[in-house]
Tab-separated table of C-alpha atoms in Angstrom:
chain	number	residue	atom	x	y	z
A	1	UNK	CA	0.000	0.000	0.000
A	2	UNK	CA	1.229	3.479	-0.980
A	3	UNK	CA	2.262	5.884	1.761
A	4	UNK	CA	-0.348	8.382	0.259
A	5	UNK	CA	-2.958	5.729	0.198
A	6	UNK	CA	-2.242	5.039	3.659
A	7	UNK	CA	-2.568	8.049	5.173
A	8	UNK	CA	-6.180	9.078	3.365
A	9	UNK	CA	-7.369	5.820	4.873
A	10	UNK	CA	-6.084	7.025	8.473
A	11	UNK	CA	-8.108	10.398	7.436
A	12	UNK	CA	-11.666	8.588	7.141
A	13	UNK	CA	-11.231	6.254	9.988
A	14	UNK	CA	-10.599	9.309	12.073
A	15	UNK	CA	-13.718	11.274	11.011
A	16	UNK	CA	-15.857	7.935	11.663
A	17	UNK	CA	-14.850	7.987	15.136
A	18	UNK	CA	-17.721	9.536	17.267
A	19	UNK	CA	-17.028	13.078	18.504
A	20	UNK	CA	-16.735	13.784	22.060
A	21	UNK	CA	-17.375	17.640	23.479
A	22	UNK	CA	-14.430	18.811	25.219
A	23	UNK	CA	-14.653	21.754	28.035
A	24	UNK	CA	-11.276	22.555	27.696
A	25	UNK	CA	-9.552	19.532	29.153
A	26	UNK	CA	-10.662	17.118	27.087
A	27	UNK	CA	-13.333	15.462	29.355
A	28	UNK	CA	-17.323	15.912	29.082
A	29	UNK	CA	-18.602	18.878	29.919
A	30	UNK	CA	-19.728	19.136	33.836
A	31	UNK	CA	-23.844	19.115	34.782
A	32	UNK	CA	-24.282	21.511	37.453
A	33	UNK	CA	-27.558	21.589	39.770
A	34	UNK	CA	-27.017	23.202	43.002
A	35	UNK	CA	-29.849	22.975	45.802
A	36	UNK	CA	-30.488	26.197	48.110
A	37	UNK	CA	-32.235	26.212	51.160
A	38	UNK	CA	-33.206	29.820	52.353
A	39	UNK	CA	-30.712	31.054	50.246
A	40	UNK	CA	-28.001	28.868	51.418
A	41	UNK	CA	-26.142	27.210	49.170
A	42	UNK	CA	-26.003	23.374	50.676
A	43	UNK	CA	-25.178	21.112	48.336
A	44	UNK	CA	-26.308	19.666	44.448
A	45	UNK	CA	-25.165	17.616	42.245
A	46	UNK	CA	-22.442	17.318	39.698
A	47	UNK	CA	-22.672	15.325	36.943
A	48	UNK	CA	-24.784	12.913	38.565
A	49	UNK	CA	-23.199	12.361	41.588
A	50	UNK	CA	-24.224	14.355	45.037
A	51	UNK	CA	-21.716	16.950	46.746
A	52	UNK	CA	-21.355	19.485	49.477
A	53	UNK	CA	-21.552	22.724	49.326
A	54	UNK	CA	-17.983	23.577	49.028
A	55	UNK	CA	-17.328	21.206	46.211
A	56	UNK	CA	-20.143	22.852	44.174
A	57	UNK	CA	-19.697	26.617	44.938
A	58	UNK	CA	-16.183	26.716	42.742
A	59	UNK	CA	-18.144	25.337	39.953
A	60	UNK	CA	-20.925	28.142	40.179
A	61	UNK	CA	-20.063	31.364	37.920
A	62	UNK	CA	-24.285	33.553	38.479
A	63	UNK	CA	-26.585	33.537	35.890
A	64	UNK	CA	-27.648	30.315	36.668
A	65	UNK	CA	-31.452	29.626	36.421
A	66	UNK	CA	-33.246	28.419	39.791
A	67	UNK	CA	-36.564	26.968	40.229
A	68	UNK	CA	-38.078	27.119	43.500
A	69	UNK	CA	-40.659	25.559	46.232
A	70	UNK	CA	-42.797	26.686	49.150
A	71	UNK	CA	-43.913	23.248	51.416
A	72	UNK	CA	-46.496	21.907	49.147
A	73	UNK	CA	-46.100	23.956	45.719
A	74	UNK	CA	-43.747	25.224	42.638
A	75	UNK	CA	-43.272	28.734	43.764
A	76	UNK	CA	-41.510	29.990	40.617
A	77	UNK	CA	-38.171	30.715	38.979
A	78	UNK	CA	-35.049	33.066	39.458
A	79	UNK	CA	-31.565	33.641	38.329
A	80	UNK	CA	-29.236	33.141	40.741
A	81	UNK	CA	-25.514	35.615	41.683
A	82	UNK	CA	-22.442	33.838	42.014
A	83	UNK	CA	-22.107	32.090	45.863
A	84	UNK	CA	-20.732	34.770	48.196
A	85	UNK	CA	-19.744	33.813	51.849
A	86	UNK	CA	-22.790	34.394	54.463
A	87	UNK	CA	-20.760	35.871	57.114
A	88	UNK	CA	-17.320	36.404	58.452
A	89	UNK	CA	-18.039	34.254	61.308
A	90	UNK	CA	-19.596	31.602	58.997
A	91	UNK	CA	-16.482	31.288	56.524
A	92	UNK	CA	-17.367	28.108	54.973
A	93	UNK	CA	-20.895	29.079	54.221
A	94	UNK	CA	-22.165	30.402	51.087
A	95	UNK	CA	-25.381	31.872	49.687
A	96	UNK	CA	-26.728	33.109	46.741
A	97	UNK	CA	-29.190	35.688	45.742
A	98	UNK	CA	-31.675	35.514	43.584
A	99	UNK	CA	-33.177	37.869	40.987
A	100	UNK	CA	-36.285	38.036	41.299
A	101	UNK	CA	-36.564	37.892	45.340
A	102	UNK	CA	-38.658	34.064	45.830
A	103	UNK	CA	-42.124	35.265	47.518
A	104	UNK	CA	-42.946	34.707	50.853
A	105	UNK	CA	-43.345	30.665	51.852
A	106	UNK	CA	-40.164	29.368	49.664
A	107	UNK	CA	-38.167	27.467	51.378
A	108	UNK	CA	-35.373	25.645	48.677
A	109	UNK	CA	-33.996	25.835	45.205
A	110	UNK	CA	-33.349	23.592	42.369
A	111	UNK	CA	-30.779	24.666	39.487
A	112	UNK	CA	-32.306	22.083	37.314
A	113	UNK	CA	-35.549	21.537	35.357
A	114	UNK	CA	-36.574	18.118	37.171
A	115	UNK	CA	-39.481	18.344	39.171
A	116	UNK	CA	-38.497	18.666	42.471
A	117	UNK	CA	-42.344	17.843	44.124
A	118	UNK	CA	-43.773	15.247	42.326
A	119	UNK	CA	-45.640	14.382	45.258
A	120	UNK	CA	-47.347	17.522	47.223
A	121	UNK	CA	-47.368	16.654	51.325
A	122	UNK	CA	-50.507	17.288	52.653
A	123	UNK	CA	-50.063	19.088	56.164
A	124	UNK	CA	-52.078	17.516	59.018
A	125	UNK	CA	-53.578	18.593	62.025
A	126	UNK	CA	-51.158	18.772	65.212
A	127	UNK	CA	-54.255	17.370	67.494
A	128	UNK	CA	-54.652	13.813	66.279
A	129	UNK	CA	-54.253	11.641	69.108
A	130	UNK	CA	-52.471	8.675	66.906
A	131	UNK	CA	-49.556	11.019	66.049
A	132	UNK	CA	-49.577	12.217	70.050
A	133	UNK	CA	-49.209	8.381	70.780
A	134	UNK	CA	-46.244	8.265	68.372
A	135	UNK	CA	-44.395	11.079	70.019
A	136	UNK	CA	-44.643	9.529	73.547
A	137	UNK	CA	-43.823	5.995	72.590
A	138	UNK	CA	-40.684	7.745	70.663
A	139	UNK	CA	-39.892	9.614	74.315
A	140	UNK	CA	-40.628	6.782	76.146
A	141	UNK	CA	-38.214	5.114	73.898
A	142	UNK	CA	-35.760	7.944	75.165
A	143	UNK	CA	-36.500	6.992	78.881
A	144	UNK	CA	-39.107	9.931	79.243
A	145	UNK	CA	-41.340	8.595	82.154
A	146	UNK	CA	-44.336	11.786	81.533
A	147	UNK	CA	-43.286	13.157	78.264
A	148	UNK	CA	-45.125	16.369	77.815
A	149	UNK	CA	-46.425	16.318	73.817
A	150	UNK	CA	-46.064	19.178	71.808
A	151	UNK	CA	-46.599	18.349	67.806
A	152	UNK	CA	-45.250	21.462	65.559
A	153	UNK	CA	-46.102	19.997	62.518
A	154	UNK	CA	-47.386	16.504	60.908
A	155	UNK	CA	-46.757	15.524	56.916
A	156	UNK	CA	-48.095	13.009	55.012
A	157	UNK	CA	-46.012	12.214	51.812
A	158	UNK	CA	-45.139	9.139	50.255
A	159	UNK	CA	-41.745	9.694	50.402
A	160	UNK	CA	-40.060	7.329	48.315
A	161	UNK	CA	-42.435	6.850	45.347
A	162	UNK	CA	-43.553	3.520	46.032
A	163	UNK	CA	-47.181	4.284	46.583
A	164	UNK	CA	-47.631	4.507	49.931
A	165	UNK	CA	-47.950	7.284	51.890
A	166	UNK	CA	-45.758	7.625	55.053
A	167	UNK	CA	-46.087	10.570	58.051
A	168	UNK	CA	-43.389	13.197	59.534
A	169	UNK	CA	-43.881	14.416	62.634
A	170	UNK	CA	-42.022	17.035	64.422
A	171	UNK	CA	-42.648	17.632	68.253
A	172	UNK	CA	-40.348	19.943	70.552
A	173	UNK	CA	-41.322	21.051	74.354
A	174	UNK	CA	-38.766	23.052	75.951
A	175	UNK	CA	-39.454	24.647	79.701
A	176	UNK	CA	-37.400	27.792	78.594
A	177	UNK	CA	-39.258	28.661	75.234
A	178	UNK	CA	-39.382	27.809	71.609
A	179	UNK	CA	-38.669	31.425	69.780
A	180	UNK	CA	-42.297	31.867	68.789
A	181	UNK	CA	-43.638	35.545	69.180
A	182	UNK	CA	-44.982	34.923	72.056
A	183	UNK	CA	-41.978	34.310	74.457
A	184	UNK	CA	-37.730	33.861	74.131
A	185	UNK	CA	-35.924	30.323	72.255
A	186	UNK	CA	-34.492	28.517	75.314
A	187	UNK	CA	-30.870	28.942	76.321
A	188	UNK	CA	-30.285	25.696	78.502
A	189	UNK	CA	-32.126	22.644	78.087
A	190	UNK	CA	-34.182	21.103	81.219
A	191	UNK	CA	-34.931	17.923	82.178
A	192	UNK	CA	-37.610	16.615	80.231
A	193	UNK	CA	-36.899	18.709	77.191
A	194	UNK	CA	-36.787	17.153	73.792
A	195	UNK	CA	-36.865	18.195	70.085
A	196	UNK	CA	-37.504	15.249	67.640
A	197	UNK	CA	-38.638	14.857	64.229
A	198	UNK	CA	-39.306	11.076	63.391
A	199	UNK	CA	-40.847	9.530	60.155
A	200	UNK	CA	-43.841	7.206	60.841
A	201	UNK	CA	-43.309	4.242	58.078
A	202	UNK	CA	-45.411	0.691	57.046
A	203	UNK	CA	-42.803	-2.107	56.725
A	204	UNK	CA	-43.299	-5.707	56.509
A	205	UNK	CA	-47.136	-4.884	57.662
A	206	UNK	CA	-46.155	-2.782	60.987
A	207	UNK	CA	-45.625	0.959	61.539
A	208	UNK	CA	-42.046	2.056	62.429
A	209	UNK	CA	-41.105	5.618	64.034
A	210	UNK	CA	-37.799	6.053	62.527
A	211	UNK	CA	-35.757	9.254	64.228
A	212	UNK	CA	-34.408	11.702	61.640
A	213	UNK	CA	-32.863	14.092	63.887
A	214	UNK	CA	-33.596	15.020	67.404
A	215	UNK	CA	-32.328	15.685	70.877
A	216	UNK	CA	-33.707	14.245	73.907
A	217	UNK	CA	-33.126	15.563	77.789
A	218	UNK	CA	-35.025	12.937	80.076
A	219	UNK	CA	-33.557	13.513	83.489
A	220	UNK	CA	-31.371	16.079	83.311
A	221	UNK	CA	-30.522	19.238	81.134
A	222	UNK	CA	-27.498	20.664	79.345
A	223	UNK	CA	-25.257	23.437	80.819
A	224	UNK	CA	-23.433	23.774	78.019
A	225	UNK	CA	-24.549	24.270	74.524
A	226	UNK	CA	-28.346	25.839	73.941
A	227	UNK	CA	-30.339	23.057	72.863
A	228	UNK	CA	-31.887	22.780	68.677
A	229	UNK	CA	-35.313	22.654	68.233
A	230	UNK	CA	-36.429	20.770	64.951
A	231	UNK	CA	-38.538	20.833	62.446
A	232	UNK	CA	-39.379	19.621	58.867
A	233	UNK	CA	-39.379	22.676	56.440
A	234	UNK	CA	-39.682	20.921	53.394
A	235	UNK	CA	-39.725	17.607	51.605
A	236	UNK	CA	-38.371	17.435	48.113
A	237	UNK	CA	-36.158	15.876	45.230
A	238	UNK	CA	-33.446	17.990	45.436
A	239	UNK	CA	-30.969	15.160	43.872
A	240	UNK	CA	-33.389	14.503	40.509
A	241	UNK	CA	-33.142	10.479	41.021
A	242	UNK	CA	-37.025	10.397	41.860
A	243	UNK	CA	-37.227	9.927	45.396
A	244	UNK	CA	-37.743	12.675	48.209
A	245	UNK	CA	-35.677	13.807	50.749
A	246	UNK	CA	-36.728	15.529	54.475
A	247	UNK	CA	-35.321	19.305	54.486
A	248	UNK	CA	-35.134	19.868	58.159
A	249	UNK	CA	-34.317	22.950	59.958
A	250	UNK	CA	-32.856	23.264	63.255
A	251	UNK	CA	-32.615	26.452	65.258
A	252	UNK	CA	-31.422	27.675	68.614
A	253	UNK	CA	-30.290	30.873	70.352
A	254	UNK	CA	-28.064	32.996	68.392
A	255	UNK	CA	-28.144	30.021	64.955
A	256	UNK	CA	-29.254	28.109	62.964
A	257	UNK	CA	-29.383	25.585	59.717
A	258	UNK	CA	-30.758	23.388	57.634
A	259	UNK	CA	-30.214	19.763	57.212
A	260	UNK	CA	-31.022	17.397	54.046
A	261	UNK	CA	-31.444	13.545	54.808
A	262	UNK	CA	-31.769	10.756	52.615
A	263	UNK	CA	-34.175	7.459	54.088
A	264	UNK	CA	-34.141	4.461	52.420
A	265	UNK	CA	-36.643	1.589	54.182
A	266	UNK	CA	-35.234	2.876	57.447
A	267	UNK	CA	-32.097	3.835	57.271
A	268	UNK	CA	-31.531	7.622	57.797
A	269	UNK	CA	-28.627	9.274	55.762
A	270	UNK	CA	-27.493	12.863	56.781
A	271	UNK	CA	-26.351	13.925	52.669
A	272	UNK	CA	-25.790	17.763	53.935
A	273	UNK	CA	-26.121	20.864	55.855
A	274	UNK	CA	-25.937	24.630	55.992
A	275	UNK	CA	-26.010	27.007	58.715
A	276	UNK	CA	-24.878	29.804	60.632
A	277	UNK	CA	-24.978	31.218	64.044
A	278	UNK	CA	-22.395	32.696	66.856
């Protein structure tokens, strides 16, 4: 075969091959959704795969387009600035603004165009004695002799898409106050003090109460640290892979955050968190 014969063939085999977009470093071109939570940047994914907040902010440049949820409902879209720090206290977390301002009632963000609530929770009453019953066995599980019950909020979603509907419940009594408007947010935890949030599931044909996040004072309180109260803000796909994950928010005096977890039959995954305080 003739050298120029040679290299023509070398020519078409080349443009047969199939061509691969390059960003620069010869590798596929990165898929960015970051997740907000009240404007805090805590987490999203890349490419597929789930990652912290610091991972994802480098990747971030503004501009990008944000869709976002109240509780139970698509709230609307924004574009979003490039992550700044929150605080100088908080160095390691970053928000983002958005433009235009999300209404009252949002609570996270999705930079991606799944939808993020394919499944609406319905919110419950806080009275129903079943879910009271739920919260003391929990406590009682905690070695709380006369638990005093105090539901903040019950949720009925089914949570991983298999058709049946499961039940959040957050509860918190604490002697020194919960923040409302009505008095202070307690600064030391007393005995018989607790904040839980817990997620009432059917499996193999009995009801679990699987703890997502909660702390529990039954004899004695805490001199050191002012105790979290919990709750469950939101429930939604941030990650795009069809199921739904529990947005919970903690607070207590002077801070704050948000937490997202992951619960597979009932295992309880902690994927995340944001927050700042002093």
């Amino acid at each position: 075969m003739s050298t120029f014969k040679a290299i023509m063939l070398a020519i078409v085999a080349a443009m047969m091959l199939p061509h691969v977009p390059s960003n620069g470093g010869g590798s596929r071109a990165e898929e960015v959704h970051p997740v907000l939570v009240n404007s805090c940047l805590i987490g999203g994914t890349v490419s597929g795969k789930w990652m912290a907040a610091g991972e994802v902010a480098p990747k971030l440049q503004g501009g990008e387009k944000y869709n976002f949820y109240t509780l139970t409902a698509r709230a609307g879209e924004s574009i979003g600035d490039k992550p700044k720090r929150m605080a100088d206290y908080c160095p390691e977390t970053m928000e983002i603004e958005l433009s235009p301002k999300p209404t009252e009632g949002v609570v996270f963000a999705i930079g991606g165009q799944w939808n993020a609530l394919p499944r609406a929770p319905q919110v419950l009453s806080n009275n129903e004695q079943v879910y009271k019953a739920a919260v003391a066995d929990v406590l009682k599980s905690k070695r709380f002799s006369k638990p005093r019950i105090n539901i903040t909020r019950v949720l009925r979603i089914d949570v991983d898409g298999d058709g049946i509907e499961e039940v959040l419940v957050s509860a918190s009594h604490y002697a020194g106050g919960l923040g409302s408007d009505t008095g202070p947010m307690a600064i030391r935890a007393r005995g018989g003090d607790y904040s839980v949030v817990f997620l009432r599931k059917l499996m193999s044909g009995k009801v679990q109460n699987i703890v997502v996040a909660g702390e529990f004072y039954p004899l004695e309180g805490d001199k050191g640290n002012p105790p979290s109260q919990y709750i469950v803000s939101a429930v939604g796909d941030v990650d795009g892979d069809g199921a739904m994950e529990v947005i919970v928010e903690s607070n207590y005096y002077e801070g704050g955050g948000s937490t997202v977890y992951s619960i597979k039959g009932n295992k309880v995954e902690e994927m995340t968190s944001c927050g700042c305080g002093a």
